PDB file of C-alpha atoms and ligand atoms in Angstrom:
ATOM      1  CA  MET A   1      56.066 118.312  81.720  1.00 48.00           C
ATOM      2  CA  THR A   2      57.948 115.015  80.502  1.00 54.00           C
ATOM      3  CA  ALA A   3      58.502 112.266  81.829  1.00 64.00           C
ATOM      4  CA  ARG A   4      62.082 111.300  82.889  1.00 77.00           C
ATOM      5  CA  ASN A   5      64.774 108.680  82.109  1.00 85.00           C
ATOM      6  CA  PRO A   6      64.827 106.413  84.785  1.00 91.00           C
ATOM      7  CA  PRO A   7      68.505 107.288  86.592  1.00 96.00           C
ATOM      8  CA  LEU A   8      71.994 105.102  84.428  1.00 97.00           C
ATOM      9  CA  SER A   9      72.787 102.228  86.498  1.00 98.00           C
ATOM     10  CA  LEU A  10      76.130 102.946  86.556  1.00 98.00           C
ATOM     11  CA  GLY A  11      78.816  99.997  87.691  1.00 98.00           C
ATOM     12  CA  VAL A  12      82.721 101.794  87.258  1.00 98.00           C
ATOM     13  CA  LEU A  13      86.248 100.168  86.939  1.00 98.00           C
ATOM     14  CA  VAL A  14      89.154 102.472  88.048  1.00 98.00           C
ATOM     15  CA  SER A  15      93.032 101.987  88.613  1.00 97.00           C
ATOM     16  CA  GLY A  16      94.099 104.491  89.946  1.00 96.00           C
ATOM     17  CA  THR A  17      93.136 107.934  90.826  1.00 97.00           C
ATOM     18  CA  GLY A  18      89.570 108.110  90.623  1.00 97.00           C
ATOM     19  CA  SER A  19      90.065 112.211  89.000  1.00 97.00           C
ATOM     20  CA  ASN A  20      86.964 111.652  85.973  1.00 98.00           C
ATOM     21  CA  LEU A  21      84.799 109.506  88.949  1.00 98.00           C
ATOM     22  CA  GLN A  22      85.269 111.846  90.969  1.00 98.00           C
ATOM     23  CA  ALA A  23      83.527 113.973  88.548  1.00 98.00           C
ATOM     24  CA  VAL A  24      80.399 111.670  87.558  1.00 98.00           C
ATOM     25  CA  LEU A  25      79.592 111.028  91.539  1.00 98.00           C
ATOM     26  CA  ASP A  26      79.612 115.605  91.927  1.00 98.00           C
ATOM     27  CA  ALA A  27      77.661 115.715  88.855  1.00 98.00           C
ATOM     28  CA  ILE A  28      75.245 112.594  89.988  1.00 98.00           C
ATOM     29  CA  ALA A  29      75.281 114.406  93.804  1.00 98.00           C
ATOM     30  CA  SER A  30      74.612 117.719  91.829  1.00 98.00           C
ATOM     31  CA  GLY A  31      71.267 116.896  89.756  1.00 97.00           C
ATOM     32  CA  SER A  32      72.897 117.628  86.678  1.00 97.00           C
ATOM     33  CA  LEU A  33      73.730 113.534  85.989  1.00 98.00           C
ATOM     34  CA  ASN A  34      70.648 111.585  86.012  1.00 98.00           C
ATOM     35  CA  ALA A  35      72.641 107.952  87.416  1.00 98.00           C
ATOM     36  CA  ARG A  36      73.995 105.928  90.065  1.00 98.00           C
ATOM     37  CA  VAL A  37      77.446 105.102  90.249  1.00 98.00           C
ATOM     38  CA  ARG A  38      76.013 101.782  91.651  1.00 98.00           C
ATOM     39  CA  ILE A  39      79.413 100.031  92.595  1.00 98.00           C
ATOM     40  CA  VAL A  40      83.224 100.777  92.194  1.00 98.00           C
ATOM     41  CA  ILE A  41      85.729  98.843  90.914  1.00 98.00           C
ATOM     42  CA  SER A  42      89.693  98.454  91.234  1.00 98.00           C
ATOM     43  CA  ASN A  43      92.274  95.981  89.166  1.00 98.00           C
ATOM     44  CA  ARG A  44      94.384  97.682  92.127  1.00 98.00           C
ATOM     45  CA  PRO A  45      94.942  97.834  96.163  1.00 97.00           C
ATOM     46  CA  ASN A  46      94.280 101.564  98.063  1.00 97.00           C
ATOM     47  CA  VAL A  47      93.659 103.637  94.865  1.00 98.00           C
ATOM     48  CA  GLN A  48      91.789 106.684  95.313  1.00 98.00           C
ATOM     49  CA  ALA A  49      89.146 106.048  93.542  1.00 98.00           C
ATOM     50  CA  LEU A  50      88.474 103.205  95.672  1.00 98.00           C
ATOM     51  CA  GLU A  51      87.898 106.267  98.764  1.00 98.00           C
ATOM     52  CA  ARG A  52      86.700 108.470  96.090  1.00 98.00           C
ATOM     53  CA  ALA A  53      83.435 105.985  95.207  1.00 98.00           C
ATOM     54  CA  ARG A  54      83.579 105.023  99.481  1.00 98.00           C
ATOM     55  CA  SER A  55      83.816 108.892 100.676  1.00 98.00           C
ATOM     56  CA  ALA A  56      80.174 109.327  98.822  1.00 98.00           C
ATOM     57  CA  GLY A  57      78.230 106.338 100.040  1.00 98.00           C
ATOM     58  CA  VAL A  58      78.854 103.789  96.735  1.00 98.00           C
ATOM     59  CA  PRO A  59      80.074 100.788  97.001  1.00 98.00           C
ATOM     60  CA  ALA A  60      83.687 100.352  96.103  1.00 98.00           C
ATOM     61  CA  LEU A  61      85.747  97.111  95.611  1.00 98.00           C
ATOM     62  CA  THR A  62      89.127  95.979  94.802  1.00 98.00           C
ATOM     63  CA  ILE A  63      90.004  92.293  92.016  1.00 98.00           C
ATOM     64  CA  PRO A  64      93.534  92.549  91.920  1.00 98.00           C
ATOM     65  CA  HIS A  65      93.566  90.769  88.059  1.00 97.00           C
ATOM     66  CA  LYS A  66      97.550  89.303  89.604  1.00 96.00           C
ATOM     67  CA  ASP A  67      94.813  86.686  92.139  1.00 97.00           C
ATOM     68  CA  PHE A  68      93.524  85.112  88.634  1.00 97.00           C
ATOM     69  CA  ALA A  69      95.399  83.443  85.741  1.00 97.00           C
ATOM     70  CA  THR A  70      93.495  84.358  83.380  1.00 97.00           C
ATOM     71  CA  ARG A  71      92.331  87.546  82.163  1.00 96.00           C
ATOM     72  CA  GLU A  72      89.080  85.393  81.685  1.00 96.00           C
ATOM     73  CA  ALA A  73      88.628  84.824  84.887  1.00 98.00           C
ATOM     74  CA  PHE A  74      89.130  87.935  85.697  1.00 98.00           C
ATOM     75  CA  ASP A  75      86.842  89.250  83.846  1.00 98.00           C
ATOM     76  CA  ARG A  76      84.548  87.078  84.995  1.00 98.00           C
ATOM     77  CA  ALA A  77      84.701  88.244  87.673  1.00 98.00           C
ATOM     78  CA  LEU A  78      83.986  91.842  86.922  1.00 98.00           C
ATOM     79  CA  VAL A  79      81.019  90.521  84.992  1.00 98.00           C
ATOM     80  CA  SER A  80      79.122  88.496  88.618  1.00 98.00           C
ATOM     81  CA  ALA A  81      80.488  91.586  90.574  1.00 98.00           C
ATOM     82  CA  LEU A  82      78.637  93.801  87.900  1.00 98.00           C
ATOM     83  CA  ARG A  83      75.525  92.467  88.043  1.00 98.00           C
ATOM     84  CA  GLU A  84      74.766  91.536  90.978  1.00 98.00           C
ATOM     85  CA  ALA A  85      75.131  95.024  91.816  1.00 98.00           C
ATOM     86  CA  GLU A  86      72.263  95.647  88.731  1.00 98.00           C
ATOM     87  CA  VAL A  87      74.883  98.102  86.748  1.00 98.00           C
ATOM     88  CA  SER A  88      73.738  99.258  82.708  1.00 97.00           C
ATOM     89  CA  TRP A  89      76.347 100.277  81.686  1.00 98.00           C
ATOM     90  CA  VAL A  90      80.209  99.751  82.399  1.00 98.00           C
ATOM     91  CA  VAL A  91      82.175 103.186  82.383  1.00 98.00           C
ATOM     92  CA  LEU A  92      85.142 102.787  82.713  1.00 97.00           C
ATOM     93  CA  ALA A  93      87.280 105.047  84.101  1.00 97.00           C
ATOM     94  CA  GLY A  94      91.344 104.997  84.111  1.00 95.00           C
ATOM     95  CA  PHE A  95      91.399 101.370  83.767  1.00 96.00           C
ATOM     96  CA  MET A  96      94.706  99.816  82.570  1.00 92.00           C
ATOM     97  CA  ARG A  97      92.955  96.358  81.368  1.00 92.00           C
ATOM     98  CA  VAL A  98      92.144  95.322  77.897  1.00 89.00           C
ATOM     99  CA  LEU A  99      88.033  93.621  78.630  1.00 93.00           C
ATOM    100  CA  THR A 100      88.148  90.084  77.294  1.00 94.00           C
ATOM    101  CA  PRO A 101      85.311  89.564  74.282  1.00 94.00           C
ATOM    102  CA  GLU A 102      83.667  87.494  76.819  1.00 95.00           C
ATOM    103  CA  PHE A 103      83.303  90.585  79.244  1.00 96.00           C
ATOM    104  CA  LEU A 104      82.095  92.763  76.186  1.00 95.00           C
ATOM    105  CA  SER A 105      79.545  91.028  75.635  1.00 95.00           C
ATOM    106  CA  ALA A 106      77.882  90.588  79.644  1.00 96.00           C
ATOM    107  CA  PHE A 107      77.349  94.171  78.460  1.00 96.00           C
ATOM    108  CA  PRO A 108      77.075  94.630  74.904  1.00 94.00           C
ATOM    109  CA  GLY A 109      77.548  98.382  73.610  1.00 95.00           C
ATOM    110  CA  ARG A 110      76.682  99.357  76.876  1.00 97.00           C
ATOM    111  CA  ILE A 111      80.810 100.287  77.665  1.00 97.00           C
ATOM    112  CA  VAL A 112      82.144 103.617  77.462  1.00 97.00           C
ATOM    113  CA  ASN A 113      86.340 104.744  78.313  1.00 96.00           C
ATOM    114  CA  VAL A 114      87.774 107.431  78.516  1.00 96.00           C
ATOM    115  CA  HIS A 115      90.486 108.904  76.860  1.00 94.00           C
ATOM    116  CA  PRO A 116      93.590 111.717  77.446  1.00 96.00           C
ATOM    117  CA  ALA A 117      93.497 112.302  72.865  1.00 95.00           C
ATOM    118  CA  LEU A 118      91.448 112.663  70.341  1.00 96.00           C
ATOM    119  CA  ARG A 119      92.112 108.316  68.434  1.00 93.00           C
ATOM    120  CA  PRO A 120      93.252 107.631  66.757  1.00 91.00           C
ATOM    121  CA  VAL A 121      95.861 109.355  67.094  1.00 88.00           C
ATOM    122  CA  CYS A 122      98.018 108.409  70.542  1.00 88.00           C
ATOM    123  CA  PRO A 123      96.490 105.628  71.929  1.00 83.00           C
ATOM    124  CA  GLY A 124      97.914 103.537  75.443  1.00 83.00           C
ATOM    125  CA  VAL A 125      98.741 104.294  78.187  1.00 86.00           C
ATOM    126  CA  ASP A 126     101.312 108.287  77.668  1.00 91.00           C
ATOM    127  CA  ALA A 127      98.639 110.422  75.634  1.00 92.00           C
ATOM    128  CA  ALA A 128     100.203 112.882  76.030  1.00 94.00           C
ATOM    129  CA  LYS A 129     103.335 112.466  76.380  1.00 95.00           C
ATOM    130  CA  GLN A 130     103.361 110.400  72.652  1.00 93.00           C
ATOM    131  CA  ALA A 131     101.606 114.139  72.072  1.00 94.00           C
ATOM    132  CA  LEU A 132     104.324 116.583  73.485  1.00 95.00           C
ATOM    133  CA  ALA A 133     106.788 114.511  71.465  1.00 94.00           C
ATOM    134  CA  TYR A 134     104.534 114.888  67.726  1.00 94.00           C
ATOM    135  CA  GLY A 135     105.317 118.866  68.511  1.00 94.00           C
ATOM    136  CA  VAL A 136     101.265 118.738  68.051  1.00 95.00           C
ATOM    137  CA  LYS A 137      99.488 121.808  68.517  1.00 97.00           C
ATOM    138  CA  ILE A 138      95.611 120.788  68.962  1.00 97.00           C
ATOM    139  CA  THR A 139      95.152 117.618  71.071  1.00 97.00           C
ATOM    140  CA  GLY A 140      92.375 117.342  73.889  1.00 97.00           C
ATOM    141  CA  CYS A 141      90.129 113.652  75.279  1.00 97.00           C
ATOM    142  CA  THR A 142      87.512 110.852  73.331  1.00 97.00           C
ATOM    143  CA  VAL A 143      85.503 108.628  75.276  1.00 97.00           C
ATOM    144  CA  HIS A 144      84.235 106.157  73.125  1.00 96.00           C
ATOM    145  CA  PHE A 145      82.475 102.241  72.672  1.00 96.00           C
ATOM    146  CA  VAL A 146      84.518  99.775  73.924  1.00 94.00           C
ATOM    147  CA  ASP A 147      85.598  97.157  71.778  1.00 86.00           C
ATOM    148  CA  GLN A 148      88.739  94.220  72.022  1.00 81.00           C
ATOM    149  CA  GLY A 149      90.971  96.674  71.197  1.00 77.00           C
ATOM    150  CA  VAL A 150      93.854  99.644  72.881  1.00 75.00           C
ATOM    151  CA  ASP A 151      91.532 102.436  73.414  1.00 71.00           C
ATOM    152  CA  SER A 152      90.432 101.958  69.682  1.00 79.00           C
ATOM    153  CA  GLY A 153      86.099 101.583  69.367  1.00 91.00           C
ATOM    154  CA  LYS A 154      83.287 104.009  67.754  1.00 95.00           C
ATOM    155  CA  ILE A 155      83.731 107.338  69.344  1.00 97.00           C
ATOM    156  CA  ILE A 156      80.981 108.696  70.827  1.00 97.00           C
ATOM    157  CA  ALA A 157      82.413 112.736  71.268  1.00 98.00           C
ATOM    158  CA  GLN A 158      85.434 114.655  71.450  1.00 98.00           C
ATOM    159  CA  ARG A 159      87.568 117.758  72.578  1.00 98.00           C
ATOM    160  CA  ALA A 160      90.511 120.321  71.859  1.00 98.00           C
ATOM    161  CA  VAL A 161      93.060 121.276  74.208  1.00 98.00           C
ATOM    162  CA  LEU A 162      94.836 123.679  72.399  1.00 98.00           C
ATOM    163  CA  VAL A 163      98.694 122.824  73.241  1.00 97.00           C
ATOM    164  CA  ASP A 164     101.208 126.041  74.028  1.00 96.00           C
ATOM    165  CA  PRO A 165     104.451 125.977  72.559  1.00 94.00           C
ATOM    166  CA  SER A 166     105.213 126.902  77.292  1.00 96.00           C
ATOM    167  CA  ASP A 167     103.536 123.020  77.739  1.00 96.00           C
ATOM    168  CA  ASP A 168     105.257 120.779  79.435  1.00 96.00           C
ATOM    169  CA  LEU A 169     103.500 117.393  80.622  1.00 97.00           C
ATOM    170  CA  ALA A 170     101.919 117.867  84.021  1.00 97.00           C
ATOM    171  CA  SER A 171     100.987 120.653  82.132  1.00 97.00           C
ATOM    172  CA  LEU A 172      99.528 119.859  79.391  1.00 97.00           C
ATOM    173  CA  SER A 173      97.631 116.952  81.401  1.00 97.00           C
ATOM    174  CA  ALA A 174      96.202 118.631  83.689  1.00 97.00           C
ATOM    175  CA  ARG A 175      94.454 121.083  80.633  1.00 97.00           C
ATOM    176  CA  ILE A 176      93.338 117.081  79.115  1.00 97.00           C
ATOM    177  CA  HIS A 177      91.814 115.950  82.712  1.00 97.00           C
ATOM    178  CA  ALA A 178      90.022 118.740  83.432  1.00 98.00           C
ATOM    179  CA  ALA A 179      88.083 118.534  79.549  1.00 98.00           C
ATOM    180  CA  GLU A 180      87.820 114.790  80.082  1.00 98.00           C
ATOM    181  CA  HIS A 181      85.527 115.518  83.096  1.00 98.00           C
ATOM    182  CA  GLN A 182      83.906 117.748  81.337  1.00 98.00           C
ATOM    183  CA  LEU A 183      83.580 116.035  78.110  1.00 98.00           C
ATOM    184  CA  PHE A 184      82.488 112.366  80.325  1.00 98.00           C
ATOM    185  CA  VAL A 185      79.607 113.636  82.260  1.00 98.00           C
ATOM    186  CA  SER A 186      78.141 115.507  79.520  1.00 98.00           C
ATOM    187  CA  VAL A 187      78.155 111.735  77.245  1.00 98.00           C
ATOM    188  CA  LEU A 188      77.064 110.497  80.543  1.00 98.00           C
ATOM    189  CA  GLN A 189      74.143 113.120  80.295  1.00 98.00           C
ATOM    190  CA  ASP A 190      73.543 112.412  76.267  1.00 98.00           C
ATOM    191  CA  ILE A 191      73.413 108.775  77.421  1.00 98.00           C
ATOM    192  CA  ALA A 192      71.242 108.802  80.819  1.00 97.00           C
ATOM    193  CA  ALA A 193      68.688 111.218  78.295  1.00 96.00           C
ATOM    194  CA  GLY A 194      69.310 108.503  74.476  1.00 96.00           C
ATOM    195  CA  ARG A 195      70.333 110.948  72.790  1.00 97.00           C
ATOM    196  CA  VAL A 196      73.291 108.595  72.271  1.00 97.00           C
ATOM    197  CA  VAL A 197      72.025 105.212  72.509  1.00 95.00           C
ATOM    198  CA  ALA A 198      73.914 101.194  72.791  1.00 95.00           C
ATOM    199  CA  LEU A 199      76.083 100.157  70.218  1.00 89.00           C
ATOM    200  CA  PRO A 200      74.099  97.621  67.799  1.00 84.00           C
ATOM    201  CA  ALA A 201      75.634  94.095  68.622  1.00 69.00           C
ATOM    202  CA  GLU A 202      77.320  92.054  66.204  1.00 63.00           C
ATOM    203  CA  GLY A 203      75.178  90.843  63.260  1.00 50.00           C
ATOM    204  CA  GLN A 204      72.088  92.794  64.328  1.00 52.00           C
ATOM    205  CA  PRO A 205      70.814  95.502  62.747  1.00 47.00           C
ATOM    206  CA  GLY A 206      72.784  99.075  62.037  1.00 46.00           C
ATOM    207  CA  SER A 207      75.356  96.764  63.405  1.00 44.00           C
ATOM    208  CA  GLU A 208      78.780  97.992  61.045  1.00 44.00           C
TER     209      GLU A 208
HETATM  210  C1  LIG B   1      91.988 109.460  81.801  1.00 60.37           C
HETATM  211  O1  LIG B   1      93.570 110.320  81.700  1.00 60.37           O
HETATM  212  C2  LIG B   1      91.841 108.227  81.649  1.00 60.37           C
HETATM  213  O2  LIG B   1      91.928 109.299  79.898  1.00 60.37           O
HETATM  214  C3  LIG B   1      92.520 107.833  81.357  1.00 60.37           C
HETATM  215  O3  LIG B   1      93.284 107.280  82.163  1.00 60.37           O
HETATM  216  C4  LIG B   1      93.543 108.757  83.476  1.00 60.37           C
HETATM  217  C5  LIG B   1      92.429 108.481  84.955  1.00 60.37           C
HETATM  218  O4  LIG B   1      92.701 109.182  85.340  1.00 60.37           O
HETATM  219  N1  LIG B   1      92.488 106.050  80.963  1.00 60.37           N
HETATM  220  P1  LIG B   1      92.042 109.522  86.606  1.00 60.37           P
HETATM  221  O5  LIG B   1      92.088 108.091  87.438  1.00 60.37           O
HETATM  222  O6  LIG B   1      90.024 108.973  86.005  1.00 60.37           O
HETATM  223  O7  LIG B   1      91.744 110.511  86.661  1.00 60.37           O
END
């Protein structure tokens, strides 16, 4: 019998629908992901992601970024709530804010994001729209470590999605979303099993 790692303690940051959060919660509930979501935090009130968390019995709270004078002050409030919940990895699941260096250094090399395109192309909020506008034949999704840029940071895994000539924004986005759900869970399974490890902090051996 192989020893099992302790469950991964996750904090999930959201801003909206929370379908990626749901995929994570479902994988935990089915036993395929060895993790616990300790807390879900939204920067926007009354979003569906908060309801999804509460339905799964996960503590969920809103920390509105608009209540804070600076990004640093907002990020300090996030860090404090995540630390109180004893989170070890932070997952951005549709979180629409750029994090400050202060936040990044609170969870060094242990913050991951999912993006609905094959990075490094199509960064930003309207990735599927950009893909259609370019006329690309293949797009997809990326799970990556988070750094100070927008949708930048070391790539962990990608999945391709073929663009059909008949696709519109809704149909393409739906297929990318479905791919994201699988990829996100699969990367978290790899982290939980120790197959993907925290990035070394800058200046440490192994850092670029
Ligand atoms: C996803 O497409 C994710 O890649 C992007 O925001 C979207 C969030 O979707 N960062 P959901 O809230 O998980 O449904």
